[in-house]
């Protein structure tokens, strides 16, 4: 950044680490300081905060220690851990479309781009939780329908969807 700005030198503070050679302790000391300092200087995004928290978790720092070092709730740390595993959630965080809690929920729908789109439409509103419940209910209904249909197909009954795919009249067995 300094080179891009054309600066010949930049002021820096070099601090001695009290963590010693323990990498986990160094991460626990360094990352929270960076998050807090950067947040004071210029508010960091939820995505940047999530990446810092995930860096601590990846180093083996416990959820409790991460939460304590940043003065945030354990649920927030758990949300980050969930969201960080989802490319869609992290992209939405990067673009400022979701909160950390919403990103964690979004990761549940990674296999369904349509559901992700529907959730992003209502992110940040009081309709988000309702849309999540609605999509979950649709999934449950579809699963139940498929299970019931499979039983009838096994008995030789044609499924209406099969008839449409073959573009022929359905033949039903006689009892």
Tab-separated table of C-alpha atoms in Angstrom:
chain	number	residue	atom	x	y	z
A	1	UNK	CA	0.000	0.000	0.000
A	2	UNK	CA	2.870	2.358	0.814
A	3	UNK	CA	4.483	1.754	-2.579
A	4	UNK	CA	1.187	2.351	-4.369
A	5	UNK	CA	0.840	5.623	-2.458
A	6	UNK	CA	4.406	6.590	-3.492
A	7	UNK	CA	5.751	6.732	0.057
A	8	UNK	CA	9.453	6.198	0.611
A	9	UNK	CA	8.979	5.187	4.239
A	10	UNK	CA	6.226	4.408	6.684
A	11	UNK	CA	6.138	4.614	10.465
A	12	UNK	CA	5.871	1.224	12.141
A	13	UNK	CA	5.852	-0.103	15.661
A	14	UNK	CA	7.857	-3.244	16.300
A	15	UNK	CA	6.680	-4.951	19.435
A	16	UNK	CA	8.191	-7.862	21.225
A	17	UNK	CA	5.822	-10.812	21.473
A	18	UNK	CA	5.263	-12.223	24.923
A	19	UNK	CA	3.930	-15.430	23.341
A	20	UNK	CA	7.394	-16.833	22.609
A	21	UNK	CA	7.677	-19.616	20.009
A	22	UNK	CA	4.179	-21.012	20.514
A	23	UNK	CA	2.388	-20.346	17.212
A	24	UNK	CA	-1.079	-20.714	18.737
A	25	UNK	CA	-0.230	-18.175	21.455
A	26	UNK	CA	1.236	-15.802	18.862
A	27	UNK	CA	-1.956	-15.939	16.796
A	28	UNK	CA	-4.062	-15.422	19.932
A	29	UNK	CA	-1.985	-12.345	20.760
A	30	UNK	CA	-1.615	-10.869	17.265
A	31	UNK	CA	-4.955	-11.355	15.492
A	32	UNK	CA	-7.248	-9.801	18.130
A	33	UNK	CA	-4.934	-6.785	18.306
A	34	UNK	CA	-5.065	-6.433	14.525
A	35	UNK	CA	-8.851	-6.716	14.425
A	36	UNK	CA	-9.363	-4.184	17.216
A	37	UNK	CA	-6.760	-1.741	15.887
A	38	UNK	CA	-8.023	-1.895	12.316
A	39	UNK	CA	-11.600	-1.534	13.509
A	40	UNK	CA	-10.646	1.636	15.419
A	41	UNK	CA	-8.826	3.096	12.424
A	42	UNK	CA	-11.436	2.258	9.805
A	43	UNK	CA	-14.406	0.022	10.511
A	44	UNK	CA	-13.603	-3.401	9.112
A	45	UNK	CA	-16.187	-5.424	7.225
A	46	UNK	CA	-17.927	-8.494	8.574
A	47	UNK	CA	-15.944	-10.553	6.043
A	48	UNK	CA	-12.628	-9.191	7.318
A	49	UNK	CA	-13.696	-9.852	10.901
A	50	UNK	CA	-14.759	-13.386	9.924
A	51	UNK	CA	-11.405	-14.099	8.271
A	52	UNK	CA	-9.538	-12.940	11.375
A	53	UNK	CA	-11.685	-15.093	13.625
A	54	UNK	CA	-11.291	-18.048	11.286
A	55	UNK	CA	-7.521	-17.572	11.291
A	56	UNK	CA	-7.570	-17.938	15.070
A	57	UNK	CA	-9.789	-21.030	14.899
A	58	UNK	CA	-7.545	-22.558	12.212
A	59	UNK	CA	-4.550	-22.068	14.517
A	60	UNK	CA	-6.327	-24.214	17.100
A	61	UNK	CA	-7.537	-21.470	19.422
A	62	UNK	CA	-10.750	-22.553	21.155
A	63	UNK	CA	-14.085	-20.878	20.493
A	64	UNK	CA	-14.138	-19.646	24.093
A	65	UNK	CA	-10.669	-18.069	23.878
A	66	UNK	CA	-11.478	-16.406	20.554
A	67	UNK	CA	-14.696	-14.987	21.983
A	68	UNK	CA	-12.956	-13.753	25.118
A	69	UNK	CA	-10.026	-12.185	23.254
A	70	UNK	CA	-12.391	-10.171	21.028
A	71	UNK	CA	-15.096	-9.556	23.643
A	72	UNK	CA	-17.754	-11.175	21.492
A	73	UNK	CA	-20.211	-13.985	22.109
A	74	UNK	CA	-19.362	-17.628	21.549
A	75	UNK	CA	-22.367	-17.828	19.218
A	76	UNK	CA	-20.761	-15.202	16.978
A	77	UNK	CA	-17.550	-17.235	16.816
A	78	UNK	CA	-19.542	-20.372	16.013
A	79	UNK	CA	-21.405	-18.473	13.281
A	80	UNK	CA	-18.087	-17.478	11.745
A	81	UNK	CA	-16.847	-21.057	11.826
A	82	UNK	CA	-19.980	-22.173	9.988
A	83	UNK	CA	-19.988	-19.313	7.475
A	84	UNK	CA	-16.280	-19.660	6.681
A	85	UNK	CA	-16.927	-23.109	5.243
A	86	UNK	CA	-19.300	-21.690	2.657
A	87	UNK	CA	-18.060	-19.903	-0.431
A	88	UNK	CA	-21.498	-18.364	-1.042
A	89	UNK	CA	-21.694	-17.069	2.534
A	90	UNK	CA	-18.218	-15.536	2.374
A	91	UNK	CA	-18.953	-13.910	-1.001
A	92	UNK	CA	-22.153	-12.411	0.416
A	93	UNK	CA	-20.226	-11.182	3.461
A	94	UNK	CA	-17.574	-9.656	1.170
A	95	UNK	CA	-20.229	-7.712	-0.696
A	96	UNK	CA	-21.828	-6.535	2.550
A	97	UNK	CA	-25.111	-8.315	1.890
A	98	UNK	CA	-25.272	-10.367	5.101
A	99	UNK	CA	-24.524	-10.236	8.794
A	100	UNK	CA	-22.369	-12.972	10.321
A	101	UNK	CA	-25.434	-14.738	11.726
A	102	UNK	CA	-27.197	-14.627	8.347
A	103	UNK	CA	-24.066	-15.931	6.623
A	104	UNK	CA	-23.975	-18.907	8.984
A	105	UNK	CA	-27.578	-19.747	8.090
A	106	UNK	CA	-26.897	-19.251	4.382
A	107	UNK	CA	-24.197	-21.939	4.486
A	108	UNK	CA	-26.939	-24.508	5.154
A	109	UNK	CA	-28.202	-23.923	1.611
A	110	UNK	CA	-24.888	-24.191	-0.281
A	111	UNK	CA	-26.330	-26.902	-2.523
A	112	UNK	CA	-29.255	-24.707	-3.618
A	113	UNK	CA	-28.367	-21.513	-5.556
A	114	UNK	CA	-32.044	-20.571	-5.837
A	115	UNK	CA	-32.457	-20.685	-2.056
A	116	UNK	CA	-29.314	-18.589	-1.604
A	117	UNK	CA	-30.685	-15.988	-4.005
A	118	UNK	CA	-34.028	-15.939	-2.180
A	119	UNK	CA	-32.272	-15.438	1.162
A	120	UNK	CA	-29.989	-12.674	-0.071
A	121	UNK	CA	-33.091	-10.824	-1.335
A	122	UNK	CA	-34.351	-10.472	2.244
A	123	UNK	CA	-31.015	-10.257	4.100
A	124	UNK	CA	-30.940	-7.537	6.702
A	125	UNK	CA	-34.718	-7.425	7.008
A	126	UNK	CA	-37.118	-8.913	9.502
A	127	UNK	CA	-38.257	-11.302	6.746
A	128	UNK	CA	-34.970	-13.248	6.692
A	129	UNK	CA	-35.912	-15.734	9.435
A	130	UNK	CA	-39.328	-16.277	7.874
A	131	UNK	CA	-37.753	-16.994	4.469
A	132	UNK	CA	-35.351	-19.476	6.077
A	133	UNK	CA	-38.266	-21.286	7.719
A	134	UNK	CA	-40.179	-21.227	4.434
A	135	UNK	CA	-37.291	-22.780	2.480
A	136	UNK	CA	-36.725	-25.421	5.157
A	137	UNK	CA	-40.431	-26.315	5.045
A	138	UNK	CA	-40.316	-26.582	1.246
A	139	UNK	CA	-37.338	-28.935	1.538
A	140	UNK	CA	-39.107	-31.098	4.100
A	141	UNK	CA	-42.266	-31.240	1.976
A	142	UNK	CA	-40.268	-32.187	-1.126
A	143	UNK	CA	-38.410	-34.892	0.804
A	144	UNK	CA	-41.673	-36.337	2.166
A	145	UNK	CA	-43.240	-36.264	-1.307
A	146	UNK	CA	-40.258	-38.100	-2.795
A	147	UNK	CA	-40.347	-40.748	-0.063
A	148	UNK	CA	-44.064	-41.404	-0.562
A	149	UNK	CA	-43.717	-41.391	-4.353
A	150	UNK	CA	-40.828	-43.855	-4.217
A	151	UNK	CA	-43.034	-46.339	-2.351
A	152	UNK	CA	-45.697	-46.206	-5.049
A	153	UNK	CA	-43.165	-46.446	-7.884
A	154	UNK	CA	-41.708	-49.578	-6.234
A	155	UNK	CA	-45.203	-51.103	-6.339
A	156	UNK	CA	-45.385	-50.469	-10.080
A	157	UNK	CA	-47.377	-47.257	-10.139
A	158	UNK	CA	-46.235	-44.609	-12.563
A	159	UNK	CA	-45.243	-41.290	-11.112
A	160	UNK	CA	-46.857	-38.315	-12.850
A	161	UNK	CA	-43.437	-36.758	-13.353
A	162	UNK	CA	-42.234	-39.914	-15.121
A	163	UNK	CA	-45.121	-39.757	-17.588
A	164	UNK	CA	-44.333	-36.136	-18.423
A	165	UNK	CA	-40.653	-36.951	-18.964
A	166	UNK	CA	-41.492	-39.795	-21.365
A	167	UNK	CA	-44.281	-37.792	-23.015
A	168	UNK	CA	-46.599	-40.743	-23.052
A	169	UNK	CA	-49.777	-41.665	-21.238
A	170	UNK	CA	-49.263	-43.180	-17.805
A	171	UNK	CA	-50.068	-46.849	-17.431
A	172	UNK	CA	-51.382	-47.776	-14.013
A	173	UNK	CA	-51.455	-51.373	-12.738
A	174	UNK	CA	-54.797	-52.898	-12.004
A	175	UNK	CA	-55.417	-53.877	-8.403
